[in-house]
Structures are given as C-alpha cells and as structure tokens.
mmCIF file of C-alpha atoms and ligand atoms in Angstrom:
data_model
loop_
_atom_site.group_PDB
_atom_site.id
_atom_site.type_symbol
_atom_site.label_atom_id
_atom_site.label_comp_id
_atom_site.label_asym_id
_atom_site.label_seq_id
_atom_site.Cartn_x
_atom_site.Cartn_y
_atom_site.Cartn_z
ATOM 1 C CA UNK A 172 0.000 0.000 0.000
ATOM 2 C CA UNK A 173 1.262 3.657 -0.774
ATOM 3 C CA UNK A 174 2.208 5.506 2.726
ATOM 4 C CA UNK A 175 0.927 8.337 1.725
ATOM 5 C CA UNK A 176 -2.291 9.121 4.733
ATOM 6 C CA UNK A 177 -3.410 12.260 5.806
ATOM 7 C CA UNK A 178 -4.215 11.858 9.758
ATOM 8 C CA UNK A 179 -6.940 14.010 11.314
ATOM 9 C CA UNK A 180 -6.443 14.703 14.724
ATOM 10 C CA UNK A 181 -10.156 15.618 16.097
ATOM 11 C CA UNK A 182 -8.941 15.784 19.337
ATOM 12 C CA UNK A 183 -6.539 18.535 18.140
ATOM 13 C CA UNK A 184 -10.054 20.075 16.382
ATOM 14 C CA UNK A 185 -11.677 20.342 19.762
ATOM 15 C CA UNK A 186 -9.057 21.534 21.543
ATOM 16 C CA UNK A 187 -8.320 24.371 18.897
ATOM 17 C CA UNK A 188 -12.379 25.361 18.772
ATOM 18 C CA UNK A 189 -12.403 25.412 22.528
ATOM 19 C CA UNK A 190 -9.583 28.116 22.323
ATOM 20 C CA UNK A 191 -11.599 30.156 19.594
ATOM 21 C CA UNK A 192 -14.938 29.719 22.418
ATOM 22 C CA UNK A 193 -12.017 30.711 25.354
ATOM 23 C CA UNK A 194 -11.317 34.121 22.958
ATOM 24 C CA UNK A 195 -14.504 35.669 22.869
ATOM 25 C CA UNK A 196 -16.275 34.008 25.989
ATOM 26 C CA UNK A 197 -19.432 36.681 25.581
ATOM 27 C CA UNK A 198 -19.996 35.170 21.643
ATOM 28 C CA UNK A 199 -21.343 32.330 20.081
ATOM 29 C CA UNK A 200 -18.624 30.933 17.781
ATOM 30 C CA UNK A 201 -20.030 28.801 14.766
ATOM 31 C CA UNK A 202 -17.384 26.368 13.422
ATOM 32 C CA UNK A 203 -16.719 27.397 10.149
ATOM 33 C CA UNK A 204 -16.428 23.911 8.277
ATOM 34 C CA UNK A 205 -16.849 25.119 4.486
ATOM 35 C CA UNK A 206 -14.750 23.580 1.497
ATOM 36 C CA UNK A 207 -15.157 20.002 3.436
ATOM 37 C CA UNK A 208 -13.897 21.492 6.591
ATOM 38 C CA UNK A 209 -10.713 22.794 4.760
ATOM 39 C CA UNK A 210 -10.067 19.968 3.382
ATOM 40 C CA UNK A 211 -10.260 17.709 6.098
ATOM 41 C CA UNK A 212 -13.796 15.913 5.868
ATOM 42 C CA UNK A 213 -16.741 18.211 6.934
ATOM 43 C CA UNK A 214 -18.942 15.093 8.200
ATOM 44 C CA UNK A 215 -16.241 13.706 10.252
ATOM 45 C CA UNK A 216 -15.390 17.127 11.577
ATOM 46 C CA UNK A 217 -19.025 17.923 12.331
ATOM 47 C CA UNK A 218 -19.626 15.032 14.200
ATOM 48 C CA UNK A 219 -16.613 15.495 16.382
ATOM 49 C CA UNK A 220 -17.998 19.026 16.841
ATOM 50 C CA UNK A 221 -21.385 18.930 17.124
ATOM 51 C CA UNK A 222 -21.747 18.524 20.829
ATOM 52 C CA UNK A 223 -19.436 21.776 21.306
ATOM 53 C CA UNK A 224 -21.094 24.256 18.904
ATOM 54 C CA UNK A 225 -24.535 25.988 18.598
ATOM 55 C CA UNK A 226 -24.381 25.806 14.551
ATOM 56 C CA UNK A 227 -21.880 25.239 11.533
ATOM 57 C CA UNK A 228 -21.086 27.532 8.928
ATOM 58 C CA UNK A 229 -20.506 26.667 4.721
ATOM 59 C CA UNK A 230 -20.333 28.482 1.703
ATOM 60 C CA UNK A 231 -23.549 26.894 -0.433
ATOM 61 C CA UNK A 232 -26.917 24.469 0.297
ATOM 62 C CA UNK A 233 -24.752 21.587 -0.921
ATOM 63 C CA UNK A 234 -22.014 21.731 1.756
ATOM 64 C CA UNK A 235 -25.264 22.521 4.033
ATOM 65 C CA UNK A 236 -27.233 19.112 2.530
ATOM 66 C CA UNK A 237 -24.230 16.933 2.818
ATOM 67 C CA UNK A 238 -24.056 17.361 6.416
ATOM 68 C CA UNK A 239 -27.743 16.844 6.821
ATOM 69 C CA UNK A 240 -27.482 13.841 4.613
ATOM 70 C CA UNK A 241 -24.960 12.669 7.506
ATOM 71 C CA UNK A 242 -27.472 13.069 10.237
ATOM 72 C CA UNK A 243 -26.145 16.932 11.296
ATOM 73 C CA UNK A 244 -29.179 18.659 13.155
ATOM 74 C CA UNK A 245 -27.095 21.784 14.177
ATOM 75 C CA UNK A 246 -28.300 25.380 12.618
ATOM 76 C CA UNK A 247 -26.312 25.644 9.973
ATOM 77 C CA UNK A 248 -25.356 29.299 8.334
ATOM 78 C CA UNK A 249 -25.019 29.715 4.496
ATOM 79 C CA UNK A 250 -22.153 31.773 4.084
ATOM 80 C CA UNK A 251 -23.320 33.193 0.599
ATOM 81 C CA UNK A 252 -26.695 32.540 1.276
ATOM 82 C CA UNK A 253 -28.717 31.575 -1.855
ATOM 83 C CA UNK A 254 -27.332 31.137 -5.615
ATOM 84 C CA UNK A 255 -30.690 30.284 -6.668
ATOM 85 C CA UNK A 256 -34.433 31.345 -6.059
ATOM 86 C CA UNK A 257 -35.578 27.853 -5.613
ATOM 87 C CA UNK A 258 -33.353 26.912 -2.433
ATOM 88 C CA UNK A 259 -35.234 28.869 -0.382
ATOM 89 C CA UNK A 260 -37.866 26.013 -0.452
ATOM 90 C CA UNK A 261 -34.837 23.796 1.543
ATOM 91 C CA UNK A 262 -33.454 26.813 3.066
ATOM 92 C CA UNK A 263 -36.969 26.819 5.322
ATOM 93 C CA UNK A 264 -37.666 22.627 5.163
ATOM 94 C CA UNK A 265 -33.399 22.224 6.671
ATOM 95 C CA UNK A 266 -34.186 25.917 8.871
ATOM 96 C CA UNK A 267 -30.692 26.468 7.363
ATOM 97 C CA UNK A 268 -29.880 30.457 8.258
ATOM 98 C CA UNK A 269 -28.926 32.680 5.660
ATOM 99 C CA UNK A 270 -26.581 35.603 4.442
ATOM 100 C CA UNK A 271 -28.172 38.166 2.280
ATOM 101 C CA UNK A 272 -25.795 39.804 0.088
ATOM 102 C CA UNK A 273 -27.506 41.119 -3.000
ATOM 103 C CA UNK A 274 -30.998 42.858 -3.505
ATOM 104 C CA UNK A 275 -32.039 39.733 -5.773
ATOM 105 C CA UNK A 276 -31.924 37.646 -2.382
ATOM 106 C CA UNK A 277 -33.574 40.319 -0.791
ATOM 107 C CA UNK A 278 -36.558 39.940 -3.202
ATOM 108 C CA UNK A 279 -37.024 36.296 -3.536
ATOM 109 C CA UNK A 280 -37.084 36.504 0.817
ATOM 110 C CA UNK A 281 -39.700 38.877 0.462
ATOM 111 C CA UNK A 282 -41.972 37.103 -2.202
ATOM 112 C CA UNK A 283 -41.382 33.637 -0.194
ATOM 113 C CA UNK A 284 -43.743 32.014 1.920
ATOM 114 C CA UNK A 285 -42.143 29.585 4.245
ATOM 115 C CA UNK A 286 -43.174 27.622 7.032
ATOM 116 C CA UNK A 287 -41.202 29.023 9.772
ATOM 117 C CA UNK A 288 -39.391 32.462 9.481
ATOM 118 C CA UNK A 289 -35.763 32.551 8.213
ATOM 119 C CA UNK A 290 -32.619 33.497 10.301
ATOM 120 C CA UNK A 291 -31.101 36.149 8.030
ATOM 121 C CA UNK A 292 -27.395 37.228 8.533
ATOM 122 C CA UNK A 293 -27.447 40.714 6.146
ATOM 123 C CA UNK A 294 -24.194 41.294 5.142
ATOM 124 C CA UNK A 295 -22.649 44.809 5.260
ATOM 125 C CA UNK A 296 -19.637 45.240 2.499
ATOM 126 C CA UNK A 297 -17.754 47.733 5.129
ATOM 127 C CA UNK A 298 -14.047 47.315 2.954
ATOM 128 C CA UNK A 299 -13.601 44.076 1.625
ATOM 129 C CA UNK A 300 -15.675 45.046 -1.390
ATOM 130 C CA UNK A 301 -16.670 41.541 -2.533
ATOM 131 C CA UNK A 302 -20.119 40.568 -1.371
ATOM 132 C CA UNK A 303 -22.701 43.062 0.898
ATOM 133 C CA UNK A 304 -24.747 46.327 0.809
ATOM 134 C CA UNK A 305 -22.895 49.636 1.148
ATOM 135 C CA UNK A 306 -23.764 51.041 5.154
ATOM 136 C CA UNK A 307 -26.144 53.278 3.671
ATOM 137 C CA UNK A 308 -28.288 50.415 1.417
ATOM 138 C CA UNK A 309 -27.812 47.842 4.350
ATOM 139 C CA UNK A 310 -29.660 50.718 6.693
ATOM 140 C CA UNK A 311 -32.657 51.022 4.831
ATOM 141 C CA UNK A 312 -32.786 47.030 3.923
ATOM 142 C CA UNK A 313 -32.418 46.216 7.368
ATOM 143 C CA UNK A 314 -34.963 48.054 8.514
ATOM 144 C CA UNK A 315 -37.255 46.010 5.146
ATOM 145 C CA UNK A 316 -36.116 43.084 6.545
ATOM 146 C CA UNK A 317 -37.151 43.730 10.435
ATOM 147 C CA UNK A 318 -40.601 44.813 9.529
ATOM 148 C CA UNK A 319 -40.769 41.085 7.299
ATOM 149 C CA UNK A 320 -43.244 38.284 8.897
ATOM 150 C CA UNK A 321 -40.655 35.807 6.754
ATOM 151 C CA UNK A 322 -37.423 37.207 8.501
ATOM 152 C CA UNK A 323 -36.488 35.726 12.243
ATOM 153 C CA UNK A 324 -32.658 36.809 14.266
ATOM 154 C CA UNK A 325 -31.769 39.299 11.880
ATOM 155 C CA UNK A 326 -27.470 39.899 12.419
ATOM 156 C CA UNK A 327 -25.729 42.381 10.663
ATOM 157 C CA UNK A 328 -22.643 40.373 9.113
ATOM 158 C CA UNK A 329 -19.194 41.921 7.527
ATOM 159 C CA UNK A 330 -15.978 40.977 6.621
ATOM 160 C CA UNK A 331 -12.279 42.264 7.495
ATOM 161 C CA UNK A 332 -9.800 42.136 4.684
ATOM 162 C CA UNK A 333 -6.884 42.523 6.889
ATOM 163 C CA UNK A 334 -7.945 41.365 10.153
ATOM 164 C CA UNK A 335 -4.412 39.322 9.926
ATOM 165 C CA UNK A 336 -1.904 42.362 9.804
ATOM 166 C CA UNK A 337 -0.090 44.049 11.810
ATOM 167 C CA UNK A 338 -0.791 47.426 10.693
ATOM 168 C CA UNK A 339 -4.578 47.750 12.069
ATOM 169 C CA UNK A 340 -5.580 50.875 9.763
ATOM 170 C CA UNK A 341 -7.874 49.263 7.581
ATOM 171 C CA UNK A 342 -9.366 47.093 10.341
ATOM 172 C CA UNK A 343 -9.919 50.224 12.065
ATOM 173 C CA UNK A 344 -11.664 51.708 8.959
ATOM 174 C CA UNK A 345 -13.743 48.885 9.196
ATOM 175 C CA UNK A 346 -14.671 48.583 12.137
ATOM 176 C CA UNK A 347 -15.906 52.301 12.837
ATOM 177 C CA UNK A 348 -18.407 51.609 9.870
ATOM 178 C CA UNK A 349 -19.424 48.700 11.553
ATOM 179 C CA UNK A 350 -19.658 50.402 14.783
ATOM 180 C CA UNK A 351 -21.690 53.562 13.836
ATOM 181 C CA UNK A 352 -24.257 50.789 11.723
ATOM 182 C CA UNK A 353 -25.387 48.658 14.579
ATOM 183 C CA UNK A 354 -25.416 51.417 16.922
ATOM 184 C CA UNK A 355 -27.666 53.472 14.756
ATOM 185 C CA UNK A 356 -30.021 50.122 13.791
ATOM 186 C CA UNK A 357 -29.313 48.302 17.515
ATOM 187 C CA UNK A 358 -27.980 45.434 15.269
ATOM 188 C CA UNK A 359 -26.622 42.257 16.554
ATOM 189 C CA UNK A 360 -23.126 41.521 14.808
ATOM 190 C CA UNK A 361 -21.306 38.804 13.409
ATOM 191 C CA UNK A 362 -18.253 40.007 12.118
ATOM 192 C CA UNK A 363 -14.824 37.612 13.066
ATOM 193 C CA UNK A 364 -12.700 35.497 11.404
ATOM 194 C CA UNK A 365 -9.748 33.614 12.942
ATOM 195 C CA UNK A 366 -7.539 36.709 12.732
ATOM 196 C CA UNK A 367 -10.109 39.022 14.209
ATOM 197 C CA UNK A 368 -11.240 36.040 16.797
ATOM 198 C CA UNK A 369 -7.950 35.852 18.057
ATOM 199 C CA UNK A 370 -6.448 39.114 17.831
ATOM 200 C CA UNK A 371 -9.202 42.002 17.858
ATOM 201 C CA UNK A 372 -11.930 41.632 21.156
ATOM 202 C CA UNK A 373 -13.487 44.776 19.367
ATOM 203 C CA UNK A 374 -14.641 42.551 16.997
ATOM 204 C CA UNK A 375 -16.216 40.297 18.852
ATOM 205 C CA UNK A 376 -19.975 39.952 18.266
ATOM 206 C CA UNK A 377 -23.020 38.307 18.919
ATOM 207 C CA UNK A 378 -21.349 35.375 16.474
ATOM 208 C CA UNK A 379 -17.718 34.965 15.697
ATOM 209 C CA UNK A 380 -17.259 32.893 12.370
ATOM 210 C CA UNK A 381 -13.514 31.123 13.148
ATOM 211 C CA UNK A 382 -12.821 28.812 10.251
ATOM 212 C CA UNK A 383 -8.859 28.031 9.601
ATOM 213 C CA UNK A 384 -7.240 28.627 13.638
ATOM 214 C CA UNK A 385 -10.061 25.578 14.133
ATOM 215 C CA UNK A 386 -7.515 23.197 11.747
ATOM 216 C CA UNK A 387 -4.290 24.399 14.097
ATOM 217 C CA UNK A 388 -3.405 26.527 11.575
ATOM 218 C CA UNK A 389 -2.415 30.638 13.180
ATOM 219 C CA UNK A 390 -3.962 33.118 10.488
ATOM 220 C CA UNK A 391 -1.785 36.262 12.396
ATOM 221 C CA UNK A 392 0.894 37.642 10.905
ATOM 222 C CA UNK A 393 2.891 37.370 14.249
ATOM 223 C CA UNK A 394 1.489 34.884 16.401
ATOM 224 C CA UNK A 395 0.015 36.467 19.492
ATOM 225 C CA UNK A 396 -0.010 34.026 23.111
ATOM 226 C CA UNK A 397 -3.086 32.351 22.260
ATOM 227 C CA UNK A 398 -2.129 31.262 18.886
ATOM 228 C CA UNK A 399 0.664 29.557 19.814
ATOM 229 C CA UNK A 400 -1.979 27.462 21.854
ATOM 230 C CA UNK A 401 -3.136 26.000 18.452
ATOM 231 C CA UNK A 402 -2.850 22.212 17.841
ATOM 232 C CA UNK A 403 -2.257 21.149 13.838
ATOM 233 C CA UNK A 404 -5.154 18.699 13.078
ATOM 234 C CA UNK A 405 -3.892 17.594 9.761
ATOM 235 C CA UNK A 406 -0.796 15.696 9.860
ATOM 236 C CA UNK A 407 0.112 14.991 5.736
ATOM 237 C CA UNK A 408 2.623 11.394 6.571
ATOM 238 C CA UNK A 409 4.562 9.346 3.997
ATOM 239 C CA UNK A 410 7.783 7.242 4.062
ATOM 240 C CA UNK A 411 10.987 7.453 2.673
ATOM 241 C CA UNK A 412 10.564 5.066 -1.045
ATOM 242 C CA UNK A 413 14.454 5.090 -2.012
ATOM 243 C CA UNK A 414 17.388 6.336 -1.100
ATOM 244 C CA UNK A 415 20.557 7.557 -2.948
ATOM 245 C CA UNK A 416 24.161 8.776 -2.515
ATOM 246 C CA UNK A 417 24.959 11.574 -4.762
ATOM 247 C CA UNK A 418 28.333 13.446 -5.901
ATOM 248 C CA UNK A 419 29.181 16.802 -5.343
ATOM 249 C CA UNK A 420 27.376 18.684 -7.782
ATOM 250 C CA UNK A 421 24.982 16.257 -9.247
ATOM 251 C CA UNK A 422 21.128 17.076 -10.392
ATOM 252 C CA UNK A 423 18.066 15.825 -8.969
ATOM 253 C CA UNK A 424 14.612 15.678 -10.479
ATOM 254 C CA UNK A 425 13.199 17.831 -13.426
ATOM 255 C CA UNK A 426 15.512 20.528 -14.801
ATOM 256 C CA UNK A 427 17.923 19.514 -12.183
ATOM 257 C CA UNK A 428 16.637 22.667 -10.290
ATOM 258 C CA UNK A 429 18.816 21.219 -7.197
ATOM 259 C CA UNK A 430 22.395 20.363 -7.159
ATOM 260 C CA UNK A 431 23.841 18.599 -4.422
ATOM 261 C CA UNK A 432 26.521 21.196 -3.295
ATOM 262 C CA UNK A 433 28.428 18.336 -1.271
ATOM 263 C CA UNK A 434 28.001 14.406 -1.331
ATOM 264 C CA UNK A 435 24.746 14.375 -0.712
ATOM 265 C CA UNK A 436 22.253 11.693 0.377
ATOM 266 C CA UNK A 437 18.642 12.059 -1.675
ATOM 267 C CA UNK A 438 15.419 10.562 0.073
ATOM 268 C CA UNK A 439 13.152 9.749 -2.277
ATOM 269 C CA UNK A 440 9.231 10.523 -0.379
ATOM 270 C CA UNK A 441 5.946 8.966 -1.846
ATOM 271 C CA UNK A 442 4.163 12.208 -1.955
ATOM 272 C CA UNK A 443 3.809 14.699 -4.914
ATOM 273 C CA UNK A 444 1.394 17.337 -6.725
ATOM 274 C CA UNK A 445 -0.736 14.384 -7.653
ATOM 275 C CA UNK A 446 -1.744 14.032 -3.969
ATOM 276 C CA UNK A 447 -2.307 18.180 -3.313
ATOM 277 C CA UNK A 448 1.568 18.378 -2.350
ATOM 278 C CA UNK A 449 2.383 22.384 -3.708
ATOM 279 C CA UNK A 450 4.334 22.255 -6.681
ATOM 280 C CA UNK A 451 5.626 25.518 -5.830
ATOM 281 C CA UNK A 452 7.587 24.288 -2.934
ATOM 282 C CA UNK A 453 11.234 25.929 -3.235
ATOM 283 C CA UNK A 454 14.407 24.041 -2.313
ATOM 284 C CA UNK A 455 14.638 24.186 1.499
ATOM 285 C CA UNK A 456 11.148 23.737 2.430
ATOM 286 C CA UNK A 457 10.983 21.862 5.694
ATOM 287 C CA UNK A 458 10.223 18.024 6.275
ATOM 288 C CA UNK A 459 10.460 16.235 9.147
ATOM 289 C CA UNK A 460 12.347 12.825 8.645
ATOM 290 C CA UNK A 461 11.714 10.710 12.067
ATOM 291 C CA UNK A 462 11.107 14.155 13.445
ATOM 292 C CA UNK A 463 14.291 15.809 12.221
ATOM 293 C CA UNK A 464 14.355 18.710 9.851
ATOM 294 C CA UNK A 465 15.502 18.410 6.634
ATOM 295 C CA UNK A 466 14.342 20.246 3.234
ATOM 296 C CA UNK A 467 13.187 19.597 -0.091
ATOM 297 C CA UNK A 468 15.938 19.293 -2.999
ATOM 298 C CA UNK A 469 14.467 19.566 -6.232
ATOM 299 C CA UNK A 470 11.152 20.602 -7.901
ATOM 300 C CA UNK A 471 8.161 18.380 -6.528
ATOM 301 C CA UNK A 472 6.844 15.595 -9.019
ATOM 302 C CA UNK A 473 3.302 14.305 -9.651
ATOM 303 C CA UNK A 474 3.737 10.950 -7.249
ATOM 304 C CA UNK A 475 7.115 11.874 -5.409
ATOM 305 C CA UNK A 476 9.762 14.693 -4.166
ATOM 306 C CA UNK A 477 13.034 14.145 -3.037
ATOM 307 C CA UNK A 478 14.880 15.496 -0.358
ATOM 308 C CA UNK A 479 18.257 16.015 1.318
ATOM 309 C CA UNK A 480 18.652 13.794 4.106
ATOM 310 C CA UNK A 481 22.611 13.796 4.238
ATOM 311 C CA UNK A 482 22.798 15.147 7.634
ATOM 312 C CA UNK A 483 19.880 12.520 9.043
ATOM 313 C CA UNK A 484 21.914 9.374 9.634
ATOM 314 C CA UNK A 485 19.474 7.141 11.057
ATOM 315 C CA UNK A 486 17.186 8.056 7.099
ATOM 316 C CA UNK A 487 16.188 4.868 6.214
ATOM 317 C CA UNK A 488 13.846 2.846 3.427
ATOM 318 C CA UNK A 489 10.007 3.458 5.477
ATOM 319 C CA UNK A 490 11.157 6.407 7.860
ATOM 320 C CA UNK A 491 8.383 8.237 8.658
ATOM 321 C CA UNK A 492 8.012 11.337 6.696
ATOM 322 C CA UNK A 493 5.845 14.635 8.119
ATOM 323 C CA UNK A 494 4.999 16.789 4.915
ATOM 324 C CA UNK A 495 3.610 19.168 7.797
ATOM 325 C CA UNK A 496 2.041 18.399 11.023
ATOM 326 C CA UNK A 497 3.164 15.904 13.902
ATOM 327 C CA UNK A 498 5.857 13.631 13.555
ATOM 328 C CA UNK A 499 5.615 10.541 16.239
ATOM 329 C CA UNK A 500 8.515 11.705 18.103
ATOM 330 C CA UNK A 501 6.278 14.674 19.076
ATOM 331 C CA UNK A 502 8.326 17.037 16.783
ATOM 332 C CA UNK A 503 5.906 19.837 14.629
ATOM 333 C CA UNK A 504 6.104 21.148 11.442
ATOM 334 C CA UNK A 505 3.277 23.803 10.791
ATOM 335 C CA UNK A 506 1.654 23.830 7.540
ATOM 336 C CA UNK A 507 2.001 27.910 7.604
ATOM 337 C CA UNK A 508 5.563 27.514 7.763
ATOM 338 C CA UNK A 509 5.493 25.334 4.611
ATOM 339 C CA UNK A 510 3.154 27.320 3.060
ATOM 340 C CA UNK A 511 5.720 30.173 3.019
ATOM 341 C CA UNK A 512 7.884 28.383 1.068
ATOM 342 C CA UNK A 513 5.325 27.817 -1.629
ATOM 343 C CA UNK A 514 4.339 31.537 -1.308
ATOM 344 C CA UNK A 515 1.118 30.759 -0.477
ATOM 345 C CA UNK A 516 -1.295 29.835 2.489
ATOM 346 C CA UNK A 517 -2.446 27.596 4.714
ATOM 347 C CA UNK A 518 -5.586 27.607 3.370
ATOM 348 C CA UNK A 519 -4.781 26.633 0.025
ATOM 349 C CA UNK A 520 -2.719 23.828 1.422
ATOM 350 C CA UNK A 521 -5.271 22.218 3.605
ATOM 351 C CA UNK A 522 -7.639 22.419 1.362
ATOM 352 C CA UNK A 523 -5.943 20.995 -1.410
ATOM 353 C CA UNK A 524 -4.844 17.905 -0.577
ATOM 354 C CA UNK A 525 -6.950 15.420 -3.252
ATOM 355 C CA UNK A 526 -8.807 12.113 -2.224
ATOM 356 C CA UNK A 527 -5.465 10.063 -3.373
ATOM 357 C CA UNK A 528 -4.416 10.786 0.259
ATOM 358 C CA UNK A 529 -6.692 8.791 2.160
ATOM 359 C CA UNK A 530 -7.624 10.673 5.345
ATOM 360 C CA UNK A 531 -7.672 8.890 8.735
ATOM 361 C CA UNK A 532 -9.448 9.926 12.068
ATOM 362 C CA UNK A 533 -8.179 9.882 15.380
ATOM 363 C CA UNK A 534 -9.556 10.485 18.731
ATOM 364 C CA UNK A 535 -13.488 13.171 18.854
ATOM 365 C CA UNK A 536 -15.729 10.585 20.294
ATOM 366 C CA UNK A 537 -17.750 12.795 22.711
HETATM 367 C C1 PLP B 703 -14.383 31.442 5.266
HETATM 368 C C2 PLP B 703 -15.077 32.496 6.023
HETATM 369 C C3 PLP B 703 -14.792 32.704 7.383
HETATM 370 C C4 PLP B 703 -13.684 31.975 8.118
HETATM 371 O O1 PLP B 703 -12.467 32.610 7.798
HETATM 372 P P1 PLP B 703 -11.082 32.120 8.448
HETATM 373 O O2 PLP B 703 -10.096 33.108 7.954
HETATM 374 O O3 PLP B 703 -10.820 30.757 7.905
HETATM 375 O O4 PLP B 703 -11.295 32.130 9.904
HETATM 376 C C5 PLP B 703 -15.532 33.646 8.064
HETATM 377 N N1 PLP B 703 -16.501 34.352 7.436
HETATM 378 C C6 PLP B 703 -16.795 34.191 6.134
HETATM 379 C C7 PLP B 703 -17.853 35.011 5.503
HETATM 380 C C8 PLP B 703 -16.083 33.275 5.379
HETATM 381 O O5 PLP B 703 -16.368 33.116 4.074
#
C-alpha cells in the first residue's frame, strides 16, 4: 500500500475550537467547516464538533445538505446565502440560516412564503468590497427586513480584509463603519474570522465565524499568546521510497533545479502534486524525517519529491516522513511555515490535498 495518509487529529479540532470559544467568551462561535472542513472531511469534523457548537457555517446548500445527509441537526449558516431562487424552499424545510448579500436575495425573501421564518445574517460590504450592501443600502434594507413576517434573528454580518496584519488601519476603517451601523439600527453583529477572533476583542460579536485557527493553523501575521496554543489537526505522513548517494554537484529531479553542493544523500518521499503536495515548494522547504528537519531538494513531481537527508543518519527505506504536522517523536512542522515556502497559504494547502491521500481519524468521540 502507498504511505501516503493524511491523519486528522479531532482531538486537536476540539481543543483548537475550545480556544476560539475561550477568545470571545461573551460570543457564540459557529465552526466554520466550508470547502469540506478545509479539506479535512466536513462530516467527520461535524460530528466530532457537534456537541461543542450551537451551529456550523458553509459556503452553499450543498455543503449545508451533505451534512444533513450525515445526520447533522445543528443550525447551519449559508455563508453566501442563496445562488438560486428555488433553495429557499430547503433553506426553510433544513431551517438552514442565511446571508443576504444582494438585492435579488432580498426579493425572492420577500416574495417567499415559508413555514417558519428565516434566520437572516445581512451582510454589510464595510471594505472588503466583494459581497454586501454599502452602510447606507444595508440601513434602509435592514430596517425592510425587520418589519418582514418571513425574517427571524436578523445579524448584521461583515468581513475584514486585513484582520491578519499588523498594521490595524484598515481594520480600524472597518470597524468604525461597523460600529456607527449597529449602533444606529441596535444590530446584533457577526463580524470575526480567525484573525479578528484571536487578535481584535473589538470585533467580537453576537457570532464569531472562526474557520482556519479551528484546523491548528495561526492566520496572524505574528502569532500572538493564544495562537501559539493552536494544535495542527492535519498531519500529511509518507515514508521514505528510495534512497541515494549523490556526488558533489549532481542534479536531482526535473531541470535539475537542485544540485547537491556536497556528497549528498537524496530521500526519495511517496508524496507529490498528484496528492495536493504544492508544486511551488522551493528548495529548502521543511520536512520532518523521524522528526528531524531536513528540506526539499528539487522541484516536486506528480507521485514523489526528493529530499536532502545527508545530515539525518538514522534516514532509512520506510522512515516516517511529516509533509507538515506531527511527527511521532512529538516534533511539529506547521503547515504555515510550509506554506511560506510555496508563497502561499495555509488555506490553500489544507484544502488541497486530493482524495489520493486517504484521510484517517483519530480520537473526537464525545
Ligand atoms: C471562510 C469564512 C470565514 C472563516 O475565515 P477564516 O479566515 O478561515 O477564519 C468567516 N466568514 C466568512 C464570511 C467566510 O467566508
């Protein structure tokens, strides 16, 4: 069988949503669990939740449906509300809650007729400038949407484009909009992210939305005292397929990007950008070998990458291999550390890693 298993630590899941709850101790904090939990399975994930949490959050009615196919009873907040006219009909038979970003959505709420009232989460676009009614609109639909028979737990909802910075001006901007909104309307908010959970108590609303700090992964810039508290869930394994003693300035793998600049010793890992592995990963982005450091050598192929493992004696055919996460020795490698060396994020990372790496649970059970 091919090493190659991603391990999902639910435990580690738990722990990390407990620290989002341990944040903002006056919110609710819905698990954000979109794009199949970032990658990490969104039923098993829910289920090792769904004790903890008052409701989940996803991006569309078929993240939403998947989890009620799987026997999820938990509210459960569409993060883009409706693409469609004719989900409203399962918005109201699920009593999924909704975000209303566009007058279109406003409309087809209006015209409905459901059973029950709909939780509506109106979003505000107060700088992000992607989805949501300018302040000004988003006063006079709120006040629509209040006087509606179909509309139940109306929240204002916004959100930060650089709640992860250092530099706070924009937040700020933000945030003052936001401020001078809900006190004019008396809204209820939901406005933070990870960053914003874990960094910025003015943000803190009626709902927090924390998606990415819940997979262990710290969305800050610099890591503040209670991100370092994070546990990685994911933990990407493989083993060491081959092994090889090169020369001093011999090639290895396509273009011979990498050349050994000593006798070198080449591990040869079963994991590639066939399995979600970044092809962008530079020379020298960290691996763990039996918990050691050591760094890629050599552009990443479609089933395998290679590293340098000259100065890791005990390297052997089946040594355990951490592409990030923990290593059984205890040893860490977090996947925002390798995502710097692939110029890119976490996010992108987790939630990239294709079915060909079979994922395995650990630990949740209530
Ligand atoms: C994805 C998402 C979140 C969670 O963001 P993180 O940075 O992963 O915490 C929160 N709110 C909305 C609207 C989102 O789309």
């Amino acid at each position: 069988m091919r090493p190659l298993e991603a391990h999902i630590d639910l435990d580690a899941l738990r722990h990390n949503y407990q620290l989002a709850c341990r944040c903002a101790p006056q919110s609710h904090s819905v698990a954000v669990i979109k794009a199949d939990a970032y990658g990490h399975g969104a039923i098993a994930c829910a289920k090792a939740l769904e004790s903890q949490v008052p409701a989940f959050a996803v991006a569309c009615i078929e993240e939403a449906m998947t989890l009620r196919q799987a026997g999820i009873t938990k509210p459960i907040v569409l993060l883009e509300g409706i693409f469609s006219v004719d989900e409203l009909t399962l918005v109201d038979s699920q009593g999924f809650w909704i975000a209303v970003h566009s007058q279109w959505q406003v409309d087809a709420l209006l015209a409905a007729s459901p059973h029950q009232p709909i939780s509506v989460w109106l979003k505000v676009d107060s700088g992000m400038h992607r989805l949501g009614f300018s302040p000004n609109e988003a006063a006079d639909i709120w006040r629509q949407l209040q006087a509606a028979p179909n509309v139940t737990a109306l929240h204002l909802m916004s959100h930060f484009a650089t709640a992860d910075a250092q530099d706070n001006h924009y937040f700020s901007r933000q945030m003052a909009q936001l401020q001078a909104l809900a006190l004019d309307l008396k809204a209820p908010l939901s406005l933070a992210n990870s960053p914003a959970t874990l960094a910025y108590p003015v943000a803190h609303g009626d709902w927090n939305r924390p998606g990415v700090m819940l997979y262990g992964s710290d969305p800050l810039e610099m890591a503040n005292e209670i991100s370092q508290q994070l546990k990685p869930v994911m933990t990407l394994r493989s083993e060491i397929i081959a092994l090889r003693q090169l020369d001093e300035g011999e090639p290895v793998g396509y273009s011979g990007r990498w050349r050994a600049p000593r006798p070198s010793r080449i591990a040869v890992v079963a994991c590639g950008y066939g399995d979600g592995y970044d092809r962008h990963a530079r020379d020298g982005t960290p691996v763990l070998v039996n918990g050691q450091r050591c760094a890629i050598a050599g552009k990443v192929s479609m089933d395998m990458l290679t590293i340098d493992v000259t100065d890791i004696p005990d390297a052997a055919l089946g040594s355990e291999v951490v592409l990030w996460g923990s290593a059984r020795n205890g040893a860490i490698l977090s996947v925002d550390e390798v995502a710097r060396h692939c110029d890119t994020i976490s996010y992108t990372l987790l939630t990239g890693v294709l079915p060909r790496a079979p994922r395995r649970y650990h630990g949740g059970s209530a």
